[in-house]
PDB file of C-alpha atoms and ligand atoms in Angstrom:
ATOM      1  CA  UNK P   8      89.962  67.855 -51.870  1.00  0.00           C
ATOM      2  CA  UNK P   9      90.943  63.891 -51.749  1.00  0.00           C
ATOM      3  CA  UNK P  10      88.220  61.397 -52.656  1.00  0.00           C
ATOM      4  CA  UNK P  11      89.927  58.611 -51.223  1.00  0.00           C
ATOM      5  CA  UNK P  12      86.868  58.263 -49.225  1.00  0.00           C
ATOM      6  CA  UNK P  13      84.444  54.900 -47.781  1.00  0.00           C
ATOM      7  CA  UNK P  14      81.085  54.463 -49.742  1.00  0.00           C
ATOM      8  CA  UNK P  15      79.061  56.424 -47.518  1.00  0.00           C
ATOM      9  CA  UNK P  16      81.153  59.488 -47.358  1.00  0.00           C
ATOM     10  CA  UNK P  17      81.100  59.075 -51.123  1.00  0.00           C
ATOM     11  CA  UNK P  18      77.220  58.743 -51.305  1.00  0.00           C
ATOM     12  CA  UNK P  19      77.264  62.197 -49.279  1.00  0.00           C
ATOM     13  CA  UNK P  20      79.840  63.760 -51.222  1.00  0.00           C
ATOM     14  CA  UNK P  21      77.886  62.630 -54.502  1.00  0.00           C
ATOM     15  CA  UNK P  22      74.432  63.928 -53.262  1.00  0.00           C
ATOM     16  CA  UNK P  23      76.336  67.747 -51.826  1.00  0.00           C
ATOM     17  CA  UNK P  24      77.833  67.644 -55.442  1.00  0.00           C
ATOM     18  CA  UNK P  25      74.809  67.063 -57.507  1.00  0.00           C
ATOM     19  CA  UNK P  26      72.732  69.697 -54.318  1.00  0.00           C
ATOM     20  CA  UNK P  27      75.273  72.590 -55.689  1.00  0.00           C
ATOM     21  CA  UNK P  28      73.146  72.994 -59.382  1.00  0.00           C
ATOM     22  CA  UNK P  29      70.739  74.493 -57.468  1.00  0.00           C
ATOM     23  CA  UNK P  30      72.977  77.141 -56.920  1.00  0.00           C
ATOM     24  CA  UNK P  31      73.183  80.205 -58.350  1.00  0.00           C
ATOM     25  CA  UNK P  32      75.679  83.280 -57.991  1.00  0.00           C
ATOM     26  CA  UNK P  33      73.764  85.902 -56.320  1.00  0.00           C
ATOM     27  CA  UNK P  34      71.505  83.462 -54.321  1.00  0.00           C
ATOM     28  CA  UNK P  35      71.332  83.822 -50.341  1.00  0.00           C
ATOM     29  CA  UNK P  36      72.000  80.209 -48.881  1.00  0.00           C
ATOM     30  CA  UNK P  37      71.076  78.335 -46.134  1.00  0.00           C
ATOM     31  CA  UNK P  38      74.251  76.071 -45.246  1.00  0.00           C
ATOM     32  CA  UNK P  39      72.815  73.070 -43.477  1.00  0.00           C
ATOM     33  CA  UNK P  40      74.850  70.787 -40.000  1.00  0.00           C
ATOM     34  CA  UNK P  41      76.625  67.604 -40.126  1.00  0.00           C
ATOM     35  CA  UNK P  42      78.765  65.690 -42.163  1.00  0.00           C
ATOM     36  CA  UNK P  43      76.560  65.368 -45.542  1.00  0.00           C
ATOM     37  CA  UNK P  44      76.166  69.739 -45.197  1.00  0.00           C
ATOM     38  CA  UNK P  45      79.862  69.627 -44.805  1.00  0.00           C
ATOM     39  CA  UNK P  46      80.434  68.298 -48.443  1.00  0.00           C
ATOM     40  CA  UNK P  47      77.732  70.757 -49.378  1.00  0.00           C
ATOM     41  CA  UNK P  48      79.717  73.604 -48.074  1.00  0.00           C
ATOM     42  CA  UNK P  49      83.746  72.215 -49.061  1.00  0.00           C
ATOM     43  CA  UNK P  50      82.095  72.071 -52.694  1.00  0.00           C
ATOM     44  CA  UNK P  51      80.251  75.467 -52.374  1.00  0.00           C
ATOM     45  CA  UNK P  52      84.073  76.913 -51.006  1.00  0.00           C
ATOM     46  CA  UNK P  53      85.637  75.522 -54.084  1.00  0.00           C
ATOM     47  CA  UNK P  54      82.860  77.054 -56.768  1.00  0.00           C
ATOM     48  CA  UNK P  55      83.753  80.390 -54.829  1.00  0.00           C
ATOM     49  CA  UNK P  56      87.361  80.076 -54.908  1.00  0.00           C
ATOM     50  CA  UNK P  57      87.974  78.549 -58.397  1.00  0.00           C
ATOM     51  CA  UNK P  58      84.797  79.441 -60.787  1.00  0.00           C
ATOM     52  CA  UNK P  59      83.698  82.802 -59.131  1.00  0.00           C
ATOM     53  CA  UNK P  60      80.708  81.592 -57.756  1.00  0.00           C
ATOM     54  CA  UNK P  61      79.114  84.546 -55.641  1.00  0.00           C
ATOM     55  CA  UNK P  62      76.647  83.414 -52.785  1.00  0.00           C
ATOM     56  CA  UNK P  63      76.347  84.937 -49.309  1.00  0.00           C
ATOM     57  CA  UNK P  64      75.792  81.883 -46.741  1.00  0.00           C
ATOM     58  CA  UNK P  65      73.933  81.639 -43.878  1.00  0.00           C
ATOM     59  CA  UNK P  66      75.073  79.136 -41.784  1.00  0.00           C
ATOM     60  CA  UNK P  67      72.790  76.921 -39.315  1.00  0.00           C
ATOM     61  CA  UNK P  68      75.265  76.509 -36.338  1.00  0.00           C
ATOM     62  CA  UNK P  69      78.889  77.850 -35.146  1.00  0.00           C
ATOM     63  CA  UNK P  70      80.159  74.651 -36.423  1.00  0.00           C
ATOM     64  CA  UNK P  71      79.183  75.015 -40.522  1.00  0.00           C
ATOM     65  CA  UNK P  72      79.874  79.136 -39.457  1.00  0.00           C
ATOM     66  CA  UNK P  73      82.914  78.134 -38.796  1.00  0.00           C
ATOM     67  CA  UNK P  74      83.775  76.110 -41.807  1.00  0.00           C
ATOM     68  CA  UNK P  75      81.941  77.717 -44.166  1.00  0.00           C
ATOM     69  CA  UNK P  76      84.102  80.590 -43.085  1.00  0.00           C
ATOM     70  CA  UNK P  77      87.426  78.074 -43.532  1.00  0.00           C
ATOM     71  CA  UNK P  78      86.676  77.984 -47.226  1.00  0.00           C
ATOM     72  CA  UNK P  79      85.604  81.362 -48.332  1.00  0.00           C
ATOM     73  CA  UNK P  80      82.477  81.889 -48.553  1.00  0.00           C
ATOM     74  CA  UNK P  81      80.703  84.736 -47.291  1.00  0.00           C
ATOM     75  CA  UNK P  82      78.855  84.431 -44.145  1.00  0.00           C
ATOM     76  CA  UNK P  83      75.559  86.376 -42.770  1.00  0.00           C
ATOM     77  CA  UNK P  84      73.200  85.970 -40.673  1.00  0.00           C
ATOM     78  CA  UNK P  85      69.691  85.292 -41.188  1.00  0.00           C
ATOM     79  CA  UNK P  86      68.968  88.779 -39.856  1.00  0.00           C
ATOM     80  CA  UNK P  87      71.090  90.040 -42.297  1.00  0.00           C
ATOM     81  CA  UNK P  88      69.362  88.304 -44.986  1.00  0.00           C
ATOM     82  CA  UNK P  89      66.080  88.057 -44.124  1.00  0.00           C
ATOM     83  CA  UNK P  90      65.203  85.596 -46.592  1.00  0.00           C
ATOM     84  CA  UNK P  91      66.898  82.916 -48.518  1.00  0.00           C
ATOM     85  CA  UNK P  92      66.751  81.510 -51.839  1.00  0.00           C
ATOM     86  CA  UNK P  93      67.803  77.932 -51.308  1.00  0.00           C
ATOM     87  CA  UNK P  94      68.747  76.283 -48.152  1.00  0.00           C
ATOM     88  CA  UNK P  95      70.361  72.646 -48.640  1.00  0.00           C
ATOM     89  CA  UNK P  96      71.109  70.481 -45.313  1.00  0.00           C
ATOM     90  CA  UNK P  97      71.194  66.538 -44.194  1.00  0.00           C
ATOM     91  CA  UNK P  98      68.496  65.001 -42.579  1.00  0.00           C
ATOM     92  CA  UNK P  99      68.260  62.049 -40.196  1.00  0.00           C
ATOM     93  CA  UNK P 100      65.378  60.634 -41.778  1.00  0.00           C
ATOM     94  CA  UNK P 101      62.783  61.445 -45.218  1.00  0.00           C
ATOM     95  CA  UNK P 102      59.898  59.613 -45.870  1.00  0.00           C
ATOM     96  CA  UNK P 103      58.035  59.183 -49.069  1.00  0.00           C
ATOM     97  CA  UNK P 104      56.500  62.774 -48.932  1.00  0.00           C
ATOM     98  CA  UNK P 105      59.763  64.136 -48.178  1.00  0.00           C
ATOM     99  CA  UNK P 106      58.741  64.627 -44.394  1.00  0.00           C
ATOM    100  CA  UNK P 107      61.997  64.621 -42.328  1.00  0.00           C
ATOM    101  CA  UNK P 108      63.327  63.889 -38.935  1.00  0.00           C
ATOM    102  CA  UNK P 109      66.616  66.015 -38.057  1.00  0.00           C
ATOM    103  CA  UNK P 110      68.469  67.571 -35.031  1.00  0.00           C
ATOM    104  CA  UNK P 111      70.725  64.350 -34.887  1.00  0.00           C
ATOM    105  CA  UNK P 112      73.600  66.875 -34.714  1.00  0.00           C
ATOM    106  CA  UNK P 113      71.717  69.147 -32.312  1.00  0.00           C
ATOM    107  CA  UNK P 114      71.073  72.306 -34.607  1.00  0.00           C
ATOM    108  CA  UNK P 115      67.693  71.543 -35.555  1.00  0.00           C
ATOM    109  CA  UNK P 116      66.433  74.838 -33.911  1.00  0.00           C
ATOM    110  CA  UNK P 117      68.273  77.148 -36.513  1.00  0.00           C
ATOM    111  CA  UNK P 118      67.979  74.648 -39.281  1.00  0.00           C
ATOM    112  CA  UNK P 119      64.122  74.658 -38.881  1.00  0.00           C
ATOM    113  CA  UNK P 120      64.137  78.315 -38.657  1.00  0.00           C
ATOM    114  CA  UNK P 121      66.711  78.915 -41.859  1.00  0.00           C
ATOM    115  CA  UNK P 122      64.665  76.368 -43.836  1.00  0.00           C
ATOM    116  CA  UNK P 123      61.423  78.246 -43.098  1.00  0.00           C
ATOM    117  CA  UNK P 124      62.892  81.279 -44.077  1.00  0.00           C
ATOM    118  CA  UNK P 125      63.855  79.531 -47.735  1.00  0.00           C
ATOM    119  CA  UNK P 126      61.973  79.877 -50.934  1.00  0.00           C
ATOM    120  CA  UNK P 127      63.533  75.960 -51.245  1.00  0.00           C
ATOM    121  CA  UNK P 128      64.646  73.828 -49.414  1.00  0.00           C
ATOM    122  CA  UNK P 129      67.156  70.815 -50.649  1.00  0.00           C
ATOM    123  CA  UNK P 130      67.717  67.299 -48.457  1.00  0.00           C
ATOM    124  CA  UNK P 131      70.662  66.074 -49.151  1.00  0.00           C
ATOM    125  CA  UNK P 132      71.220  62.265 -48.078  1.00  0.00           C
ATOM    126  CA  UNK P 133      72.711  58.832 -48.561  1.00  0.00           C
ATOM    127  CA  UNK P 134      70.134  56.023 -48.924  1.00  0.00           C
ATOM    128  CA  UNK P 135      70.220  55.216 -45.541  1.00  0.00           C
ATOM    129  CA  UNK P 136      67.955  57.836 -44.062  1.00  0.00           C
ATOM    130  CA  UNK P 137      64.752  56.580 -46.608  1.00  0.00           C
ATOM    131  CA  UNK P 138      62.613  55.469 -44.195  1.00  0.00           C
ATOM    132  CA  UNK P 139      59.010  54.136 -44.858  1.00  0.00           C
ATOM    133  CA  UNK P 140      57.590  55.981 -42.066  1.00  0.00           C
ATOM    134  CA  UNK P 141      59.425  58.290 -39.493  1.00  0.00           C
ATOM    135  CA  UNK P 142      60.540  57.854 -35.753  1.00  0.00           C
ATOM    136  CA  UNK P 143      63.305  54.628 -36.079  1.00  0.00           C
ATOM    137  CA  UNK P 144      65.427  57.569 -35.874  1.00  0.00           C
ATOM    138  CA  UNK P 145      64.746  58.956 -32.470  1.00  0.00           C
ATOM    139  CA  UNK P 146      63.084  62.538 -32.630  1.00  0.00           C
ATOM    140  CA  UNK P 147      65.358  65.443 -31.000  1.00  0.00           C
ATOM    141  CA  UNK P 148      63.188  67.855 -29.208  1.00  0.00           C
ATOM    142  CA  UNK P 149      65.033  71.087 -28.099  1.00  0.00           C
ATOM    143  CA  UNK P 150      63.970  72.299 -24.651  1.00  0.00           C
ATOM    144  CA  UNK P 151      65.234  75.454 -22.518  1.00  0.00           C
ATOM    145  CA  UNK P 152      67.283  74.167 -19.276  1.00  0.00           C
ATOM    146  CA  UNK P 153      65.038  75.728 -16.769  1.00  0.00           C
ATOM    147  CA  UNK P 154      62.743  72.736 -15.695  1.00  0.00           C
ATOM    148  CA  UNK P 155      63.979  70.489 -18.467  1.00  0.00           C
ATOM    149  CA  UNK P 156      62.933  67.586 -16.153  1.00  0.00           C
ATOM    150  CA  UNK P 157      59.613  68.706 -15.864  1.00  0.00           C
ATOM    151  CA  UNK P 158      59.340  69.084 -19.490  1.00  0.00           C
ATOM    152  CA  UNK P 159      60.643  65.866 -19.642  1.00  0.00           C
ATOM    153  CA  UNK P 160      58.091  64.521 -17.886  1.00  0.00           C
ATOM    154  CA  UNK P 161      55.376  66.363 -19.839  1.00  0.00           C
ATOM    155  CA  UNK P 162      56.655  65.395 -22.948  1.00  0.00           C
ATOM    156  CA  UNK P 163      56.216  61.765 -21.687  1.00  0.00           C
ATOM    157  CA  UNK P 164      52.711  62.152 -20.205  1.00  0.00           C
ATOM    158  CA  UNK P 165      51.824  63.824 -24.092  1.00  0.00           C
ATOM    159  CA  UNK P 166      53.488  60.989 -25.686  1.00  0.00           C
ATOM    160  CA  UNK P 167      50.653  58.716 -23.857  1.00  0.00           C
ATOM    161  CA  UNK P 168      48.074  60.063 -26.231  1.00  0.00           C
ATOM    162  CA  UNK P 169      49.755  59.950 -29.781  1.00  0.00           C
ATOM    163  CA  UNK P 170      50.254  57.620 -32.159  1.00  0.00           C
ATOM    164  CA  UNK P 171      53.391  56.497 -31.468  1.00  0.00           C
ATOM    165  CA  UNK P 172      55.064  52.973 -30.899  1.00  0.00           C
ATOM    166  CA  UNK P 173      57.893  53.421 -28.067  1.00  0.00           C
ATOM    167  CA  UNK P 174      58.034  56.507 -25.357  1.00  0.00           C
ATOM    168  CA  UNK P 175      61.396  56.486 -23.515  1.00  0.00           C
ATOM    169  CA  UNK P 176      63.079  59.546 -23.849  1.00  0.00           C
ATOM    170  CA  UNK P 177      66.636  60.743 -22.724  1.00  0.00           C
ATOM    171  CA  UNK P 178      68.410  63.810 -22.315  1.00  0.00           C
ATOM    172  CA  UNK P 179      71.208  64.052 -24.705  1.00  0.00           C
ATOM    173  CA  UNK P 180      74.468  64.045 -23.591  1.00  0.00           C
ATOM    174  CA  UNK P 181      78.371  65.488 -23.865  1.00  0.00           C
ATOM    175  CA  UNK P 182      80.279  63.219 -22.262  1.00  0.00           C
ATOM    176  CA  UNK P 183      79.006  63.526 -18.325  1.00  0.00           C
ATOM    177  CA  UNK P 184      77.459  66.907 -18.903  1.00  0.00           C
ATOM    178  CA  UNK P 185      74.143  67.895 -20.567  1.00  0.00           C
ATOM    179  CA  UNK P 186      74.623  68.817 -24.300  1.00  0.00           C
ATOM    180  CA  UNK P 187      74.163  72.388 -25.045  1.00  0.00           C
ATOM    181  CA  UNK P 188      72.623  73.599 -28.347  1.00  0.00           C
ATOM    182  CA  UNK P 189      74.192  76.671 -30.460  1.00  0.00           C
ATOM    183  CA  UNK P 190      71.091  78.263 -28.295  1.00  0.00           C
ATOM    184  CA  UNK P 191      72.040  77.398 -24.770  1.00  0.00           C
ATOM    185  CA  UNK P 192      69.196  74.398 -24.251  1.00  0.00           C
ATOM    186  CA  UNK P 193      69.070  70.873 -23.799  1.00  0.00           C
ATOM    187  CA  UNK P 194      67.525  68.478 -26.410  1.00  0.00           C
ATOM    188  CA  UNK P 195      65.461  65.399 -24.939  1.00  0.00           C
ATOM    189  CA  UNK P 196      65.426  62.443 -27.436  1.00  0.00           C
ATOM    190  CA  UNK P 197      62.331  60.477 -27.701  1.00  0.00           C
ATOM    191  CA  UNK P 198      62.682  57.230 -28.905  1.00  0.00           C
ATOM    192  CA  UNK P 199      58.961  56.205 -30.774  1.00  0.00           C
ATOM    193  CA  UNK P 200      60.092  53.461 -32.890  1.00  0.00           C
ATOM    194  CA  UNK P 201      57.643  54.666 -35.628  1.00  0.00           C
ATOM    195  CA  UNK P 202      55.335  58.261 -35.746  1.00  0.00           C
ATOM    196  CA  UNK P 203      52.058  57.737 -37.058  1.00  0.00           C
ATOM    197  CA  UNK P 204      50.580  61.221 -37.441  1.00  0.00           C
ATOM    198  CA  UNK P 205      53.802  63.290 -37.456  1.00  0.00           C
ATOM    199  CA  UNK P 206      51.675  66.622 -38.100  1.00  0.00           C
ATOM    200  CA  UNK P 207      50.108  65.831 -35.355  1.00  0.00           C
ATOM    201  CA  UNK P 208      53.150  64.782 -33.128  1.00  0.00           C
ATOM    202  CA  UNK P 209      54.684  67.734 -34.191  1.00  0.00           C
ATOM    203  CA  UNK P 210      52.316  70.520 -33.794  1.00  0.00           C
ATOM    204  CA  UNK P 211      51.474  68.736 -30.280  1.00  0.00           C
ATOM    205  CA  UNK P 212      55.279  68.960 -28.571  1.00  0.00           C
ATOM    206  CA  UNK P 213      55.065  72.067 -29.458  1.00  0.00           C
ATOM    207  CA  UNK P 214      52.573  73.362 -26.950  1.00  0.00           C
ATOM    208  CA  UNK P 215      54.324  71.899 -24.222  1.00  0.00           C
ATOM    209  CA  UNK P 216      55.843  74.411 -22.255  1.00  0.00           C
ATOM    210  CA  UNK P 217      59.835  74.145 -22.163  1.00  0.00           C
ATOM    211  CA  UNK P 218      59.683  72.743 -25.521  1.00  0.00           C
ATOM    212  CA  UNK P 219      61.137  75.258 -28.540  1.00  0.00           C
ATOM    213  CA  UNK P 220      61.306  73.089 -31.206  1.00  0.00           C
ATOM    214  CA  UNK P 221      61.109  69.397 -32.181  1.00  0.00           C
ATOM    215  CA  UNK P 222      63.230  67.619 -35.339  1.00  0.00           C
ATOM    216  CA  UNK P 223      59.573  67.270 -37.270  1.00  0.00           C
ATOM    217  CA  UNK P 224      60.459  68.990 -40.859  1.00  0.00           C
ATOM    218  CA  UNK P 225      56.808  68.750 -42.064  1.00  0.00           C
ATOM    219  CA  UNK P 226      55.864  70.664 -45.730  1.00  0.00           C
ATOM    220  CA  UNK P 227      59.191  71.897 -45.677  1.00  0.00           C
ATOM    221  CA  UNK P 228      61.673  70.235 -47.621  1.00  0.00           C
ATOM    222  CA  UNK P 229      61.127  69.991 -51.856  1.00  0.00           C
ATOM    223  CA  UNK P 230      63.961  68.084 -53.056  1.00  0.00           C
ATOM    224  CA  UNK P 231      65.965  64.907 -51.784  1.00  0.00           C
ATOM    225  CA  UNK P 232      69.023  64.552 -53.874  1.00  0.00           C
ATOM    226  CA  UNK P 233      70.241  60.761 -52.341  1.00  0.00           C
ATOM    227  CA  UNK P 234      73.561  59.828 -52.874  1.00  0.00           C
ATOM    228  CA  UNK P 235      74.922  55.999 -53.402  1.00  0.00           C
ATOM    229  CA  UNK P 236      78.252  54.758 -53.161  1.00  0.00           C
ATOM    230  CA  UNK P 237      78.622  53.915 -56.602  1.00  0.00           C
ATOM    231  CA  UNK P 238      78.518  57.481 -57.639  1.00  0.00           C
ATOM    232  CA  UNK P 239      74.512  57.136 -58.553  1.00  0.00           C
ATOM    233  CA  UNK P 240      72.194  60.321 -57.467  1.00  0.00           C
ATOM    234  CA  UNK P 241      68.739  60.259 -57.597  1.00  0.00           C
ATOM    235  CA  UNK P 242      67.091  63.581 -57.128  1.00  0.00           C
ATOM    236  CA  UNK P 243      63.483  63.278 -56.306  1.00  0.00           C
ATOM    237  CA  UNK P 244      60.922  66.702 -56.525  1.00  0.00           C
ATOM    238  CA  UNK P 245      58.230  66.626 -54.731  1.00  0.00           C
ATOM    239  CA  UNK P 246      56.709  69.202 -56.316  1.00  0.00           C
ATOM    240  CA  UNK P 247      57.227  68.364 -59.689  1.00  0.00           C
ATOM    241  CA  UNK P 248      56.643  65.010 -58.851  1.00  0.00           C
ATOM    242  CA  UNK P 249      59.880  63.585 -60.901  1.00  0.00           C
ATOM    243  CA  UNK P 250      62.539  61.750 -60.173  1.00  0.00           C
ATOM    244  CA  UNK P 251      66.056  61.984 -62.295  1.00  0.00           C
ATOM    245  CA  UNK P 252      69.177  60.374 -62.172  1.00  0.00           C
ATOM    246  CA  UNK P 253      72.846  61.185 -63.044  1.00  0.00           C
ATOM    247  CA  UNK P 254      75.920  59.683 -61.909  1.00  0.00           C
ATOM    248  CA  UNK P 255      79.577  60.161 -60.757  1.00  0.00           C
ATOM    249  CA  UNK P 256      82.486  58.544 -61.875  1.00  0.00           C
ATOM    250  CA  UNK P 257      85.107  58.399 -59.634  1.00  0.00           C
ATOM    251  CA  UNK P 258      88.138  59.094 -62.107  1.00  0.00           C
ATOM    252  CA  UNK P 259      91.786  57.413 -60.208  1.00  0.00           C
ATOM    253  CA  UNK P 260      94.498  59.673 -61.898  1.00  0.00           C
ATOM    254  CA  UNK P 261      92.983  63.286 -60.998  1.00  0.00           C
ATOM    255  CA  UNK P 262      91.046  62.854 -57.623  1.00  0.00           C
ATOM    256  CA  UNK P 263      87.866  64.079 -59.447  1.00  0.00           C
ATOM    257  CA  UNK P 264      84.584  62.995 -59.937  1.00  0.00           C
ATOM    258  CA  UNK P 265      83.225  63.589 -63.345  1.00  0.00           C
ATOM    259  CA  UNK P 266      79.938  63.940 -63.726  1.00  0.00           C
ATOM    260  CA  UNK P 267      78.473  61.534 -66.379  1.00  0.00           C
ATOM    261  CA  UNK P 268      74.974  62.793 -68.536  1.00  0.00           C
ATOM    262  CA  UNK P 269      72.372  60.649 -68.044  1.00  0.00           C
TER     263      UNK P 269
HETATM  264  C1  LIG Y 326      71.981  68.249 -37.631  1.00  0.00           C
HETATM  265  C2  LIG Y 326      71.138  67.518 -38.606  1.00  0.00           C
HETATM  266  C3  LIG Y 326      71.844  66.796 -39.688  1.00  0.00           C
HETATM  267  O1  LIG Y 326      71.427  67.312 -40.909  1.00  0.00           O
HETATM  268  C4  LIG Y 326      71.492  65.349 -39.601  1.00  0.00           C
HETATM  269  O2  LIG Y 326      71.845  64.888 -38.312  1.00  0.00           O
HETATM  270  C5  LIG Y 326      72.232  64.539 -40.672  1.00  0.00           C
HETATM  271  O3  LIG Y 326      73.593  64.549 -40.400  1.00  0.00           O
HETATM  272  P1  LIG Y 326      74.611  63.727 -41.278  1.00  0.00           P
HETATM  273  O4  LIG Y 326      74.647  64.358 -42.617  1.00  0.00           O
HETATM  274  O5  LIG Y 326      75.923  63.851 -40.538  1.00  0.00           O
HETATM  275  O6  LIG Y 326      74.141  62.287 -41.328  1.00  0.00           O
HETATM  276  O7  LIG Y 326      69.937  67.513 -38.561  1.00  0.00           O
HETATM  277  O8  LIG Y 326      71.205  68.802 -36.614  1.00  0.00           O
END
């Protein structure tokens, strides 16, 4: 690996870094999407190839599959392992009970479902995605294509109801096509500005027919670890209720990081 990298792909490699002490040899993992995950799962490939480290990984799209694959770890499904120590993955947004808004790369369906399946689950983010209260970010809601525009319109007629500051929502895109999920449906993106009762929001899309899943990640998550671009990580419990720091130096000669005690 090369850590010539920009301060936010840092931050992201810093908090995947710090996310991999949760991991144990033996442990069933849920490999999170997007580019923080990524880290997570170059750093898990390393542990594998150059200390031993034994995990069996269940990926949350084709994409991480695919990489996770690329650096040698050993991939299942979630069928095959049923349930999962520790699943670690980005998020779009956390708030101050650890709440989260993802699906910004479109896999929120398996992610929700992997996480759920997880005796843990571990955030891993860069500073940016602390948010005070959720829905700057806007929330992906993954619907099947049959009637999508019908859903859409439901989903806009619900919105009227809720606690929620903006109500335009769009269908994602790929280019000039639709976007299609790892599951074959469309996600609508609702743009609320800020969620007030996300339970609520949550729980509510939910019944709408069409609708499979929304990017809510209520109770779910335990532990942010947030990466900064000075090589700081915070990792916050919400369980425990504590909050510790350690931090990464990034050492010139040897492209590592070492990891300094606190
Ligand atoms: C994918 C996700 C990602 O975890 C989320 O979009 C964060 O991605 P990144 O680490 O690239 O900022 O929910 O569906």
């Amino acid at each position: 690996m090369t850590y010539d990298l920009s301060p936010i792909d840092k931050a992201k490699f810093v908090a995947a870094k710090r996310a991999t002490d949760y991991v144990q040899s033996g442990m069933r993992v849920g490999l999170g999407t997007g580019s923080t995950a990524a880290w997570l799962v170059r750093c898990l490939g390393e542990m594998v190839r150059d200390e031993g480290l034994k995990i069996k990984g269940v990926p949350t799209s084709s994409r991480t599959a695919q990489l996770a694959r690329d650096v040698g770890i050993e991939v299942v499904s979630l069928d095959e392992a049923r349930w999962l120590d520790l699943t670690i993955d980005g998020a779009d947004e956390y708030d101050g009970n650890l709440n989260l808004i993802k699906g910004g790369g479109g896999a929120l369906l398996q992610e929700k479902i992997v996480a759920t399946a997880s005796d843990q689950m571990v955030v891993i983010a860069d500073i940016s995605k602390q948010v005070e209260t959720l829905g700057a970010f806007p929330l992906p809601v993954e619907v099947i294509p049959f009637g999508w525009q019908t859903t859409k319109t439901l989903i806009e007629e619900t919105l009227i109801g809720l606690d929620v500051l903006g109500r335009t929502t769009t269908l994602r895109m790929n280019g000039e096509a639709p976007y299609y999920t790892d599951e074959g449906n469309h996600i609508i993106d609702l743009h609320l500005n800020r969620i007030g009762n996300a339970r609520q929001l949550s729980l509510v899309l939910n019944q709408i027919p069409g609708v499979v899943e929304n990017g809510l990640f209520i109770d779910i998550c335990d532990v942010v670890v947030i990466g900064y671009g000075d090589g700081r990580v915070e990792v916050r419990d919400v369980n425990k209720g504590s909050v510790e720091e350690t931090r990464f130096d990034f050492v010139d000669n040897d492209n590592i990081f070492n990891e300094v005690a606190d």
